[in-house]
Amino acid sequence: EPEVTQTPSHQVTQMGQEVILRCVPISNHLYFYWYRQILGQKVEFLVSFYNNEISEKSEIFDDQFSVERPDGSNFTLKIRSTKLEDSAMYFCASSVETVAYEQYFGPGTRLTVT
Amino acid sequence: AQKITQTQPGMFVQEKEAVTLDCTYDTSDQSYGLFWYKQPSSGEMIFLIYQGSYDEQNATEGRYSLNFQKARKSANLVISASQLGDSAMYFCAMREFSGNTGKLIFGQGTTLQVKP
């Protein structure tokens, strides 16, 4: 069964460093998303991406964040200068369409900023 | 504004019994979808069940069913015949169809523990 994959599974970085989280969505999916989950809290929407552009972003997704689909398979989230409060689990998700279709989530990348 | 409320931070259920996890939502959209996801201790998010706002029948998927009461804006998840492997965090989520960006809004989650 096709699945969303994410690398790395765990990333430790120092405050102020740039990180890139990588995702490979399911191959025939067209819509891509990033969510984050601070430990013990709910899952929060960051950004949605379709047709090589951002379709919606949340207030959390400020200028420190960017997304890219550099080739036909990868979908990346970059955090330019990490802060302590960026420590969280980051989930990538993809779906065939936006409406009435479930989003398939990857296993997540746990980001720890020290 | 969209909002999802899960009022039960934690629930216990005896193995083989049924359990209901509550979810209420708030939206001004007429068209929306409601989702339940399971998050085991390993952390991944597993899709369980979906209910569209115009679906007349309650959704069912194996041991999972969704008790959808549109007028009350509730979408409770019912798990029948609980198994030890059902112990996990459960999230209710909603997507409004207007705007069509696919954004999911999640509730705070309910931790379910199944007792042997």
PDB file of N, CA and C in Angstrom, chain B residues 39-75:
ATOM      1  N   GLN B  39      -3.907   8.217  16.841  1.00  0.00           N
ATOM      2  CA  GLN B  39      -2.467   8.416  17.001  1.00  0.00           C
ATOM      3  C   GLN B  39      -1.961   7.501  18.109  1.00  0.00           C
ATOM      4  N   PRO B  40      -1.376   6.366  17.740  1.00  0.00           N
ATOM      5  CA  PRO B  40      -0.807   5.486  18.774  1.00  0.00           C
ATOM      6  C   PRO B  40       0.433   6.124  19.407  1.00  0.00           C
ATOM      7  N   SER B  41       0.966   5.473  20.388  1.00  0.00           N
ATOM      8  CA  SER B  41       2.134   6.025  21.093  1.00  0.00           C
ATOM      9  C   SER B  41       3.340   6.181  20.172  1.00  0.00           C
ATOM     10  N   SER B  42       3.364   5.449  19.080  1.00  0.00           N
ATOM     11  CA  SER B  42       4.462   5.573  18.115  1.00  0.00           C
ATOM     12  C   SER B  42       4.400   6.893  17.332  1.00  0.00           C
ATOM     13  N   GLY B  43       3.261   7.568  17.391  1.00  0.00           N
ATOM     14  CA  GLY B  43       3.189   8.937  16.883  1.00  0.00           C
ATOM     15  C   GLY B  43       2.542   9.146  15.525  1.00  0.00           C
ATOM     16  N   GLU B  44       2.394   8.090  14.726  1.00  0.00           N
ATOM     17  CA  GLU B  44       1.829   8.328  13.388  1.00  0.00           C
ATOM     18  C   GLU B  44       0.339   8.647  13.476  1.00  0.00           C
ATOM     19  N   MET B  45      -0.184   9.268  12.445  1.00  0.00           N
ATOM     20  CA  MET B  45      -1.599   9.629  12.368  1.00  0.00           C
ATOM     21  C   MET B  45      -2.282   8.682  11.390  1.00  0.00           C
ATOM     22  N   ILE B  46      -3.261   7.939  11.893  1.00  0.00           N
ATOM     23  CA  ILE B  46      -3.931   6.923  11.092  1.00  0.00           C
ATOM     24  C   ILE B  46      -5.362   7.358  10.859  1.00  0.00           C
ATOM     25  N   PHE B  47      -5.747   7.486   9.588  1.00  0.00           N
ATOM     26  CA  PHE B  47      -7.121   7.845   9.247  1.00  0.00           C
ATOM     27  C   PHE B  47      -8.063   6.702   9.599  1.00  0.00           C
ATOM     28  N   LEU B  48      -9.184   7.046  10.240  1.00  0.00           N
ATOM     29  CA  LEU B  48     -10.154   6.022  10.642  1.00  0.00           C
ATOM     30  C   LEU B  48     -11.444   6.088   9.831  1.00  0.00           C
ATOM     31  N   ILE B  49     -12.053   7.291   9.765  1.00  0.00           N
ATOM     32  CA  ILE B  49     -13.406   7.358   9.234  1.00  0.00           C
ATOM     33  C   ILE B  49     -13.709   8.788   8.817  1.00  0.00           C
ATOM     34  N   TYR B  50     -14.590   8.907   7.819  1.00  0.00           N
ATOM     35  CA  TYR B  50     -14.974  10.213   7.283  1.00  0.00           C
ATOM     36  C   TYR B  50     -16.499  10.317   7.172  1.00  0.00           C
ATOM     37  N   GLN B  51     -17.017  11.521   7.461  1.00  0.00           N
ATOM     38  CA  GLN B  51     -18.446  11.807   7.304  1.00  0.00           C
ATOM     39  C   GLN B  51     -18.585  13.144   6.602  1.00  0.00           C
ATOM     40  N   GLY B  52     -19.299  13.160   5.499  1.00  0.00           N
ATOM     41  CA  GLY B  52     -19.581  14.405   4.812  1.00  0.00           C
ATOM     42  C   GLY B  52     -20.847  15.039   5.365  1.00  0.00           C
ATOM     43  N   SER B  53     -20.925  16.351   5.292  1.00  0.00           N
ATOM     44  CA  SER B  53     -22.060  17.051   5.898  1.00  0.00           C
ATOM     45  C   SER B  53     -23.377  16.719   5.205  1.00  0.00           C
ATOM     46  N   TYR B  54     -23.308  16.297   3.953  1.00  0.00           N
ATOM     47  CA  TYR B  54     -24.538  15.972   3.235  1.00  0.00           C
ATOM     48  C   TYR B  54     -24.843  14.477   3.227  1.00  0.00           C
ATOM     49  N   ASP B  55     -23.975  13.712   3.867  1.00  0.00           N
ATOM     50  CA  ASP B  55     -24.239  12.262   3.925  1.00  0.00           C
ATOM     51  C   ASP B  55     -25.410  12.016   4.860  1.00  0.00           C
ATOM     52  N   GLU B  56     -26.378  11.282   4.359  1.00  0.00           N
ATOM     53  CA  GLU B  56     -27.575  11.063   5.172  1.00  0.00           C
ATOM     54  C   GLU B  56     -27.389   9.922   6.163  1.00  0.00           C
ATOM     55  N   GLN B  57     -26.519   9.007   5.811  1.00  0.00           N
ATOM     56  CA  GLN B  57     -26.296   7.875   6.695  1.00  0.00           C
ATOM     57  C   GLN B  57     -25.000   8.082   7.477  1.00  0.00           C
ATOM     58  N   ASN B  58     -24.997   7.549   8.690  1.00  0.00           N
ATOM     59  CA  ASN B  58     -23.775   7.599   9.482  1.00  0.00           C
ATOM     60  C   ASN B  58     -22.713   6.709   8.857  1.00  0.00           C
ATOM     61  N   ALA B  59     -21.477   7.208   8.855  1.00  0.00           N
ATOM     62  CA  ALA B  59     -20.378   6.437   8.273  1.00  0.00           C
ATOM     63  C   ALA B  59     -20.008   5.268   9.184  1.00  0.00           C
ATOM     64  N   THR B  60     -19.621   4.169   8.566  1.00  0.00           N
ATOM     65  CA  THR B  60     -19.105   3.028   9.323  1.00  0.00           C
ATOM     66  C   THR B  60     -17.887   2.476   8.588  1.00  0.00           C
ATOM     67  N   GLU B  61     -16.917   2.027   9.385  1.00  0.00           N
ATOM     68  CA  GLU B  61     -15.723   1.380   8.839  1.00  0.00           C
ATOM     69  C   GLU B  61     -15.315   0.301   9.833  1.00  0.00           C
ATOM     70  N   GLY B  62     -15.761  -0.908   9.562  1.00  0.00           N
ATOM     71  CA  GLY B  62     -15.418  -2.001  10.473  1.00  0.00           C
ATOM     72  C   GLY B  62     -15.977  -1.755  11.864  1.00  0.00           C
ATOM     73  N   ARG B  63     -15.105  -1.714  12.864  1.00  0.00           N
ATOM     74  CA  ARG B  63     -15.562  -1.500  14.247  1.00  0.00           C
ATOM     75  C   ARG B  63     -15.798  -0.034  14.566  1.00  0.00           C
ATOM     76  N   TYR B  64     -15.508   0.843  13.620  1.00  0.00           N
ATOM     77  CA  TYR B  64     -15.688   2.277  13.850  1.00  0.00           C
ATOM     78  C   TYR B  64     -16.978   2.750  13.192  1.00  0.00           C
ATOM     79  N   SER B  65     -17.726   3.550  13.908  1.00  0.00           N
ATOM     80  CA  SER B  65     -18.870   4.225  13.319  1.00  0.00           C
ATOM     81  C   SER B  65     -18.897   5.656  13.829  1.00  0.00           C
ATOM     82  N   LEU B  66     -19.518   6.491  13.045  1.00  0.00           N
ATOM     83  CA  LEU B  66     -19.567   7.903  13.391  1.00  0.00           C
ATOM     84  C   LEU B  66     -21.021   8.269  13.634  1.00  0.00           C
ATOM     85  N   ASN B  67     -21.320   8.716  14.818  1.00  0.00           N
ATOM     86  CA  ASN B  67     -22.675   9.130  15.177  1.00  0.00           C
ATOM     87  C   ASN B  67     -22.791  10.624  14.860  1.00  0.00           C
ATOM     88  N   PHE B  68     -23.316  10.898  13.666  1.00  0.00           N
ATOM     89  CA  PHE B  68     -23.361  12.263  13.148  1.00  0.00           C
ATOM     90  C   PHE B  68     -24.737  12.868  13.445  1.00  0.00           C
ATOM     91  N   GLN B  69     -24.737  13.949  14.225  1.00  0.00           N
ATOM     92  CA  GLN B  69     -25.972  14.667  14.520  1.00  0.00           C
ATOM     93  C   GLN B  69     -25.765  16.112  14.072  1.00  0.00           C
ATOM     94  N   LYS B  70     -26.217  16.383  12.863  1.00  0.00           N
ATOM     95  CA  LYS B  70     -25.913  17.659  12.220  1.00  0.00           C
ATOM     96  C   LYS B  70     -26.500  18.838  12.977  1.00  0.00           C
ATOM     97  N   ALA B  71     -27.740  18.700  13.431  1.00  0.00           N
ATOM     98  CA  ALA B  71     -28.389  19.822  14.124  1.00  0.00           C
ATOM     99  C   ALA B  71     -27.664  20.164  15.416  1.00  0.00           C
ATOM    100  N   ARG B  72     -27.095  19.166  16.046  1.00  0.00           N
ATOM    101  CA  ARG B  72     -26.363  19.391  17.285  1.00  0.00           C
ATOM    102  C   ARG B  72     -24.889  19.659  17.028  1.00  0.00           C
ATOM    103  N   LYS B  73     -24.480  19.575  15.786  1.00  0.00           N
ATOM    104  CA  LYS B  73     -23.090  19.752  15.394  1.00  0.00           C
ATOM    105  C   LYS B  73     -22.174  18.830  16.201  1.00  0.00           C
ATOM    106  N   SER B  74     -22.538  17.576  16.182  1.00  0.00           N
ATOM    107  CA  SER B  74     -21.685  16.613  16.863  1.00  0.00           C
ATOM    108  C   SER B  74     -21.351  15.460  15.925  1.00  0.00           C
ATOM    109  N   ALA B  75     -20.199  14.880  16.124  1.00  0.00           N
ATOM    110  CA  ALA B  75     -19.704  13.794  15.273  1.00  0.00           C
ATOM    111  C   ALA B  75     -18.917  12.838  16.153  1.00  0.00           C
TER     112      ALA B  75
END
